[in-house]
Amino acid sequence: MLLDELTQQAKLKTTNTIYESKAARDAFYQNQTWRNKRKEILRRDNNECQVTKSLGGVDKDKLIVHHIKPLEYYPELAMDDSNLITVSHTNHNIIHGLTLAKFNDEWW
Ligand SMILES: [Zn+2]
């Protein structure tokens, strides 16, 4: 199921860590290029959580454009459409593990 798959992929790591620091990730997320990409992905995904959709539901509340393979370890996929997916805040917390507050920076 999609949620399991996303949860597994969120744990992947490499040594290619140009976005390892919070400052580097903040700079990425604040960049206009990302903001435009985020809007594009939200549109592509019909402004709804794709995990909920895969289960037959609709959730358009508090959406996050999530990096399937983490930005931290896959910088080359930072803007790759195939590595981006719209998910609800609730499912995003599940994907990353509820206590990993550092991933909140993906929120914007
Ligand atoms: Zn995420």
Short mmCIF file of N, CA, C and O and ligand atoms in Angstrom, two decimals:
data_model
loop_
_atom_site.label_atom_id
_atom_site.label_comp_id
_atom_site.label_asym_id
_atom_site.label_seq_id
_atom_site.Cartn_x
_atom_site.Cartn_y
_atom_site.Cartn_z
N MET A 1 0.84 -1.20 0.00
CA MET A 1 0.00 0.00 0.00
C MET A 1 0.88 1.25 0.00
O MET A 1 2.02 1.22 0.41
N LEU A 2 0.33 2.32 -0.52
CA LEU A 2 1.12 3.53 -0.74
C LEU A 2 1.74 4.07 0.54
O LEU A 2 2.92 4.45 0.55
N LEU A 3 0.98 4.09 1.63
CA LEU A 3 1.51 4.64 2.88
C LEU A 3 2.74 3.87 3.35
O LEU A 3 3.74 4.46 3.77
N ASP A 4 2.69 2.55 3.26
CA ASP A 4 3.84 1.72 3.65
C ASP A 4 5.04 1.99 2.76
O ASP A 4 6.18 2.09 3.24
N GLU A 5 4.77 2.09 1.49
CA GLU A 5 5.84 2.34 0.52
C GLU A 5 6.52 3.69 0.80
O GLU A 5 7.75 3.79 0.82
N LEU A 6 5.70 4.71 1.06
CA LEU A 6 6.26 6.04 1.35
C LEU A 6 7.04 6.04 2.65
O LEU A 6 8.08 6.68 2.77
N THR A 7 6.55 5.30 3.64
CA THR A 7 7.22 5.23 4.94
C THR A 7 8.59 4.56 4.80
O THR A 7 9.58 5.00 5.39
N GLN A 8 8.64 3.51 3.99
CA GLN A 8 9.92 2.82 3.74
C GLN A 8 10.91 3.75 3.03
O GLN A 8 12.08 3.84 3.42
N GLN A 9 10.42 4.43 2.00
CA GLN A 9 11.32 5.28 1.20
C GLN A 9 11.83 6.47 2.00
O GLN A 9 12.92 6.97 1.75
N ALA A 10 11.03 6.95 2.95
CA ALA A 10 11.42 8.10 3.76
C ALA A 10 12.64 7.80 4.63
O ALA A 10 13.29 8.70 5.15
N LYS A 11 12.96 6.50 4.80
CA LYS A 11 14.09 6.09 5.64
C LYS A 11 15.38 5.95 4.84
O LYS A 11 16.45 5.70 5.41
N LEU A 12 15.30 6.08 3.52
CA LEU A 12 16.48 5.88 2.68
C LEU A 12 17.50 6.99 2.91
O LEU A 12 17.16 8.14 3.12
N LYS A 13 18.78 6.59 2.86
CA LYS A 13 19.86 7.55 3.09
C LYS A 13 20.98 7.35 2.08
O LYS A 13 21.17 6.25 1.56
N THR A 14 21.71 8.43 1.83
CA THR A 14 22.94 8.36 1.05
C THR A 14 23.98 9.21 1.79
O THR A 14 23.68 9.76 2.86
N THR A 15 25.16 9.36 1.20
CA THR A 15 26.15 10.25 1.81
C THR A 15 26.14 11.62 1.12
O THR A 15 26.94 12.50 1.45
N ASN A 16 25.22 11.78 0.18
CA ASN A 16 25.12 13.03 -0.57
C ASN A 16 24.17 13.98 0.17
O ASN A 16 22.97 13.97 -0.05
N THR A 17 24.74 14.75 1.08
CA THR A 17 23.90 15.45 2.06
C THR A 17 24.02 16.97 2.00
O THR A 17 24.25 17.62 3.03
N ILE A 18 23.85 17.55 0.83
CA ILE A 18 24.01 19.00 0.78
C ILE A 18 22.89 19.75 1.51
O ILE A 18 23.05 20.90 1.87
N TYR A 19 21.76 19.07 1.76
CA TYR A 19 20.67 19.70 2.51
C TYR A 19 20.58 19.14 3.93
O TYR A 19 19.51 19.08 4.52
N GLU A 20 21.70 18.74 4.48
CA GLU A 20 21.67 18.12 5.81
C GLU A 20 21.29 19.12 6.90
O GLU A 20 20.58 18.78 7.83
N SER A 21 21.76 20.34 6.78
CA SER A 21 21.48 21.31 7.85
C SER A 21 20.08 21.91 7.67
O SER A 21 19.57 22.04 6.55
N LYS A 22 19.49 22.29 8.80
CA LYS A 22 18.17 22.91 8.77
C LYS A 22 18.23 24.21 7.97
O LYS A 22 17.31 24.52 7.21
N ALA A 23 19.31 24.94 8.11
CA ALA A 23 19.46 26.21 7.39
C ALA A 23 19.43 25.98 5.87
O ALA A 23 18.80 26.74 5.14
N ALA A 24 20.09 24.92 5.43
CA ALA A 24 20.12 24.62 4.00
C ALA A 24 18.72 24.22 3.52
O ALA A 24 18.29 24.62 2.43
N ARG A 25 18.00 23.44 4.33
CA ARG A 25 16.64 23.04 3.94
C ARG A 25 15.69 24.24 3.95
O ARG A 25 14.86 24.40 3.06
N ASP A 26 15.84 25.10 4.96
CA ASP A 26 14.99 26.30 5.02
C ASP A 26 15.20 27.15 3.78
O ASP A 26 14.23 27.64 3.19
N ALA A 27 16.45 27.31 3.38
CA ALA A 27 16.75 28.11 2.19
C ALA A 27 16.10 27.49 0.96
O ALA A 27 15.54 28.20 0.11
N PHE A 28 16.14 26.17 0.88
CA PHE A 28 15.50 25.48 -0.25
C PHE A 28 14.00 25.75 -0.27
O PHE A 28 13.43 26.13 -1.30
N TYR A 29 13.35 25.56 0.88
CA TYR A 29 11.89 25.68 0.93
C TYR A 29 11.41 27.11 0.76
O TYR A 29 10.27 27.34 0.37
N GLN A 30 12.27 28.07 1.06
CA GLN A 30 11.87 29.47 0.92
C GLN A 30 12.11 29.99 -0.49
O GLN A 30 11.63 31.06 -0.85
N ASN A 31 12.82 29.22 -1.28
CA ASN A 31 13.15 29.66 -2.63
C ASN A 31 11.92 29.67 -3.54
O ASN A 31 11.09 28.77 -3.49
N GLN A 32 11.82 30.70 -4.36
CA GLN A 32 10.66 30.83 -5.25
C GLN A 32 10.54 29.65 -6.21
O GLN A 32 9.43 29.24 -6.57
N THR A 33 11.66 29.09 -6.62
CA THR A 33 11.63 27.94 -7.53
C THR A 33 10.89 26.77 -6.90
O THR A 33 10.08 26.10 -7.54
N TRP A 34 11.17 26.53 -5.60
CA TRP A 34 10.44 25.47 -4.90
C TRP A 34 8.96 25.84 -4.73
O TRP A 34 8.07 25.01 -4.93
N ARG A 35 8.69 27.08 -4.39
CA ARG A 35 7.30 27.49 -4.20
C ARG A 35 6.47 27.26 -5.46
O ARG A 35 5.33 26.81 -5.40
N ASN A 36 7.08 27.55 -6.60
CA ASN A 36 6.39 27.31 -7.87
C ASN A 36 6.21 25.81 -8.12
O ASN A 36 5.14 25.37 -8.56
N LYS A 37 7.24 25.05 -7.82
CA LYS A 37 7.16 23.58 -8.01
C LYS A 37 6.08 23.00 -7.10
O LYS A 37 5.30 22.14 -7.51
N ARG A 38 6.05 23.48 -5.87
CA ARG A 38 5.05 23.00 -4.91
C ARG A 38 3.63 23.22 -5.45
O ARG A 38 2.78 22.32 -5.41
N LYS A 39 3.38 24.40 -5.96
CA LYS A 39 2.05 24.72 -6.52
C LYS A 39 1.74 23.79 -7.70
O LYS A 39 0.61 23.33 -7.87
N GLU A 40 2.76 23.56 -8.51
CA GLU A 40 2.59 22.70 -9.69
C GLU A 40 2.20 21.28 -9.26
O GLU A 40 1.31 20.66 -9.86
N ILE A 41 2.86 20.77 -8.22
CA ILE A 41 2.57 19.41 -7.76
C ILE A 41 1.19 19.34 -7.11
O ILE A 41 0.44 18.37 -7.31
N LEU A 42 0.83 20.37 -6.36
CA LEU A 42 -0.52 20.40 -5.77
C LEU A 42 -1.59 20.34 -6.87
O LEU A 42 -2.57 19.61 -6.75
N ARG A 43 -1.35 21.11 -7.92
CA ARG A 43 -2.29 21.09 -9.06
C ARG A 43 -2.33 19.71 -9.70
O ARG A 43 -3.39 19.16 -9.97
N ARG A 44 -1.14 19.15 -9.93
CA ARG A 44 -1.07 17.82 -10.57
C ARG A 44 -1.86 16.80 -9.76
O ARG A 44 -2.55 15.94 -10.32
N ASP A 45 -1.76 16.91 -8.42
CA ASP A 45 -2.40 15.94 -7.53
C ASP A 45 -3.82 16.37 -7.14
O ASP A 45 -4.39 15.84 -6.17
N ASN A 46 -4.38 17.33 -7.87
CA ASN A 46 -5.76 17.76 -7.67
C ASN A 46 -6.00 18.28 -6.24
O ASN A 46 -7.10 18.14 -5.69
N ASN A 47 -4.94 18.85 -5.63
CA ASN A 47 -5.06 19.40 -4.28
C ASN A 47 -5.69 18.43 -3.29
O ASN A 47 -6.52 18.81 -2.47
N GLU A 48 -5.28 17.16 -3.40
CA GLU A 48 -5.77 16.20 -2.41
C GLU A 48 -4.68 15.21 -2.03
O GLU A 48 -3.77 14.92 -2.81
N CYS A 49 -4.79 14.70 -0.81
CA CYS A 49 -3.83 13.73 -0.29
C CYS A 49 -3.89 12.45 -1.14
O CYS A 49 -4.94 11.83 -1.28
N GLN A 50 -2.74 12.07 -1.68
CA GLN A 50 -2.69 10.91 -2.57
C GLN A 50 -2.74 9.59 -1.80
O GLN A 50 -3.12 8.56 -2.36
N VAL A 51 -2.36 9.61 -0.53
CA VAL A 51 -2.48 8.41 0.30
C VAL A 51 -3.96 8.13 0.57
O VAL A 51 -4.45 7.00 0.37
N THR A 52 -4.68 9.18 0.99
CA THR A 52 -6.12 9.03 1.25
C THR A 52 -6.85 8.61 -0.03
O THR A 52 -7.71 7.72 0.00
N LYS A 53 -6.45 9.24 -1.13
CA LYS A 53 -7.06 8.90 -2.42
C LYS A 53 -6.85 7.42 -2.75
O LYS A 53 -7.76 6.76 -3.26
N SER A 54 -5.63 6.92 -2.45
CA SER A 54 -5.33 5.51 -2.76
C SER A 54 -6.20 4.56 -1.95
O SER A 54 -6.33 3.38 -2.28
N LEU A 55 -6.78 5.08 -0.86
CA LEU A 55 -7.65 4.28 0.00
C LEU A 55 -9.13 4.56 -0.29
O LEU A 55 -10.02 4.13 0.45
N GLY A 56 -9.37 5.35 -1.34
CA GLY A 56 -10.74 5.62 -1.74
C GLY A 56 -11.38 6.83 -1.09
O GLY A 56 -12.57 7.07 -1.26
N GLY A 57 -10.57 7.61 -0.37
CA GLY A 57 -11.12 8.78 0.31
C GLY A 57 -10.66 10.08 -0.33
O GLY A 57 -9.92 10.08 -1.31
N VAL A 58 -11.14 11.18 0.25
CA VAL A 58 -10.73 12.51 -0.21
C VAL A 58 -10.32 13.32 1.01
O VAL A 58 -11.05 13.41 1.99
N ASP A 59 -9.10 13.90 0.96
CA ASP A 59 -8.63 14.78 2.03
C ASP A 59 -7.89 15.94 1.39
O ASP A 59 -6.85 15.77 0.77
N LYS A 60 -8.48 17.13 1.52
CA LYS A 60 -7.90 18.32 0.90
C LYS A 60 -7.41 19.31 1.96
O LYS A 60 -7.16 20.47 1.66
N ASP A 61 -7.29 18.84 3.18
CA ASP A 61 -6.97 19.73 4.30
C ASP A 61 -5.48 19.64 4.64
O ASP A 61 -4.90 18.56 4.66
N LYS A 62 -4.84 20.76 4.91
CA LYS A 62 -3.45 20.81 5.39
C LYS A 62 -2.51 19.94 4.54
O LYS A 62 -1.96 18.94 5.01
N LEU A 63 -2.35 20.32 3.30
CA LEU A 63 -1.57 19.49 2.37
C LEU A 63 -0.08 19.84 2.39
O LEU A 63 0.30 21.01 2.51
N ILE A 64 0.73 18.81 2.26
CA ILE A 64 2.18 18.96 2.20
C ILE A 64 2.67 18.30 0.92
O ILE A 64 2.22 17.20 0.58
N VAL A 65 3.58 18.95 0.22
CA VAL A 65 4.24 18.30 -0.91
C VAL A 65 5.51 17.65 -0.35
O VAL A 65 6.45 18.32 0.05
N HIS A 66 5.46 16.34 -0.31
CA HIS A 66 6.48 15.52 0.35
C HIS A 66 7.51 15.01 -0.66
O HIS A 66 7.15 14.64 -1.78
N HIS A 67 8.79 14.99 -0.21
CA HIS A 67 9.85 14.37 -1.01
C HIS A 67 9.86 12.87 -0.69
O HIS A 67 10.15 12.48 0.44
N ILE A 68 9.57 12.04 -1.68
CA ILE A 68 9.46 10.59 -1.45
C ILE A 68 10.82 10.04 -0.99
O ILE A 68 10.91 9.39 0.05
N LYS A 69 11.86 10.31 -1.76
CA LYS A 69 13.22 10.07 -1.26
C LYS A 69 13.66 11.39 -0.64
O LYS A 69 13.55 12.44 -1.27
N PRO A 70 14.14 11.35 0.62
CA PRO A 70 14.34 12.58 1.38
C PRO A 70 15.25 13.62 0.71
O PRO A 70 16.30 13.28 0.18
N LEU A 71 14.82 14.87 0.79
CA LEU A 71 15.62 15.99 0.28
C LEU A 71 17.04 15.93 0.84
O LEU A 71 18.01 16.17 0.13
N GLU A 72 17.12 15.61 2.13
CA GLU A 72 18.42 15.57 2.81
C GLU A 72 19.45 14.69 2.10
O GLU A 72 20.63 15.00 2.09
N TYR A 73 18.99 13.56 1.58
CA TYR A 73 19.94 12.56 1.06
C TYR A 73 19.85 12.35 -0.45
O TYR A 73 20.68 11.63 -1.01
N TYR A 74 18.86 12.98 -1.08
CA TYR A 74 18.71 12.86 -2.54
C TYR A 74 18.51 14.24 -3.16
O TYR A 74 17.47 14.53 -3.76
N PRO A 75 19.52 15.12 -2.99
CA PRO A 75 19.36 16.49 -3.49
C PRO A 75 19.10 16.55 -4.99
O PRO A 75 18.43 17.47 -5.47
N GLU A 76 19.59 15.54 -5.71
CA GLU A 76 19.39 15.54 -7.17
C GLU A 76 17.92 15.32 -7.54
O GLU A 76 17.52 15.59 -8.67
N LEU A 77 17.12 14.85 -6.57
CA LEU A 77 15.68 14.63 -6.82
C LEU A 77 14.82 15.73 -6.20
O LEU A 77 13.60 15.61 -6.15
N ALA A 78 15.46 16.80 -5.76
CA ALA A 78 14.76 17.86 -5.02
C ALA A 78 13.58 18.43 -5.80
O ALA A 78 12.54 18.75 -5.22
N MET A 79 13.75 18.56 -7.12
CA MET A 79 12.71 19.19 -7.94
C MET A 79 12.13 18.20 -8.96
O MET A 79 11.53 18.60 -9.95
N ASP A 80 12.35 16.92 -8.72
CA ASP A 80 11.92 15.89 -9.67
C ASP A 80 10.45 15.52 -9.40
O ASP A 80 10.11 15.02 -8.32
N ASP A 81 9.62 15.73 -10.40
CA ASP A 81 8.18 15.47 -10.23
C ASP A 81 7.90 14.07 -9.70
O ASP A 81 6.98 13.87 -8.90
N SER A 82 8.68 13.10 -10.17
CA SER A 82 8.42 11.71 -9.78
C SER A 82 8.81 11.45 -8.32
O SER A 82 8.45 10.41 -7.77
N ASN A 83 9.54 12.38 -7.70
CA ASN A 83 9.91 12.22 -6.29
C ASN A 83 9.02 13.04 -5.36
O ASN A 83 9.27 13.11 -4.16
N LEU A 84 8.00 13.68 -5.92
CA LEU A 84 7.15 14.57 -5.13
C LEU A 84 5.72 14.07 -5.13
O LEU A 84 5.21 13.60 -6.16
N ILE A 85 5.07 14.19 -3.97
CA ILE A 85 3.69 13.71 -3.86
C ILE A 85 2.97 14.53 -2.80
O ILE A 85 3.56 14.91 -1.78
N THR A 86 1.71 14.81 -3.05
CA THR A 86 0.89 15.58 -2.11
C THR A 86 0.28 14.65 -1.07
O THR A 86 -0.36 13.65 -1.43
N VAL A 87 0.51 14.97 0.20
CA VAL A 87 -0.06 14.16 1.29
C VAL A 87 -0.63 15.08 2.37
O VAL A 87 -0.23 16.24 2.49
N SER A 88 -1.55 14.55 3.16
CA SER A 88 -2.11 15.32 4.26
C SER A 88 -1.08 15.42 5.38
O SER A 88 -0.15 14.62 5.47
N HIS A 89 -1.27 16.42 6.24
CA HIS A 89 -0.39 16.59 7.39
C HIS A 89 -0.36 15.32 8.25
O HIS A 89 0.70 14.88 8.70
N THR A 90 -1.52 14.72 8.44
CA THR A 90 -1.62 13.51 9.26
C THR A 90 -0.82 12.36 8.65
O THR A 90 -0.02 11.72 9.35
N ASN A 91 -1.00 12.13 7.37
CA ASN A 91 -0.25 11.04 6.73
C ASN A 91 1.24 11.37 6.65
O ASN A 91 2.08 10.47 6.75
N HIS A 92 1.56 12.64 6.53
CA HIS A 92 2.97 13.04 6.49
C HIS A 92 3.66 12.70 7.81
O HIS A 92 4.79 12.21 7.83
N ASN A 93 2.96 12.94 8.91
CA ASN A 93 3.52 12.58 10.22
C ASN A 93 3.74 11.08 10.33
O ASN A 93 4.75 10.64 10.89
N ILE A 94 2.82 10.30 9.78
CA ILE A 94 2.96 8.84 9.81
C ILE A 94 4.16 8.41 8.97
O ILE A 94 4.98 7.59 9.39
N ILE A 95 4.29 9.01 7.80
CA ILE A 95 5.39 8.67 6.89
C ILE A 95 6.74 8.88 7.57
O ILE A 95 7.65 8.06 7.47
N HIS A 96 6.88 10.00 8.29
CA HIS A 96 8.18 10.33 8.89
C HIS A 96 8.33 9.83 10.32
O HIS A 96 9.41 9.92 10.89
N GLY A 97 7.27 9.35 10.91
CA GLY A 97 7.31 9.02 12.33
C GLY A 97 6.87 10.24 13.11
O GLY A 97 7.40 11.34 12.89
N LEU A 98 5.92 10.06 14.01
CA LEU A 98 5.23 11.19 14.64
C LEU A 98 6.13 12.14 15.41
O LEU A 98 5.81 13.30 15.56
N THR A 99 7.28 11.65 15.87
CA THR A 99 8.10 12.49 16.74
C THR A 99 9.19 13.26 15.99
O THR A 99 9.93 13.99 16.60
N LEU A 100 9.30 13.04 14.68
CA LEU A 100 10.37 13.69 13.93
C LEU A 100 9.99 15.12 13.52
O LEU A 100 9.70 15.40 12.37
N ALA A 101 10.03 16.00 14.48
CA ALA A 101 9.60 17.37 14.25
C ALA A 101 10.44 18.08 13.19
O ALA A 101 9.98 19.01 12.55
N LYS A 102 11.67 17.61 13.00
CA LYS A 102 12.54 18.32 12.06
C LYS A 102 11.99 18.30 10.64
O LYS A 102 12.31 19.16 9.85
N PHE A 103 11.13 17.33 10.35
CA PHE A 103 10.59 17.26 9.00
C PHE A 103 9.45 18.25 8.79
O PHE A 103 8.93 18.38 7.71
N ASN A 104 9.08 18.96 9.85
CA ASN A 104 8.05 19.98 9.69
C ASN A 104 8.47 21.05 8.69
O ASN A 104 7.64 21.78 8.19
N ASP A 105 9.77 21.13 8.41
CA ASP A 105 10.19 22.18 7.49
C ASP A 105 9.71 21.89 6.06
O ASP A 105 9.77 22.76 5.21
N GLU A 106 9.21 20.69 5.80
CA GLU A 106 8.64 20.40 4.49
C GLU A 106 7.26 21.03 4.33
O GLU A 106 6.72 21.08 3.24
N TRP A 107 6.72 21.46 5.41
CA TRP A 107 5.38 22.05 5.46
C TRP A 107 5.20 23.13 4.41
O TRP A 107 4.18 23.22 3.77
N TRP A 108 6.18 23.98 4.23
CA TRP A 108 6.08 25.01 3.20
C TRP A 108 6.97 24.61 2.08
O TRP A 108 7.34 25.14 1.23
ZN ZN B 1 8.09 14.53 3.97
#
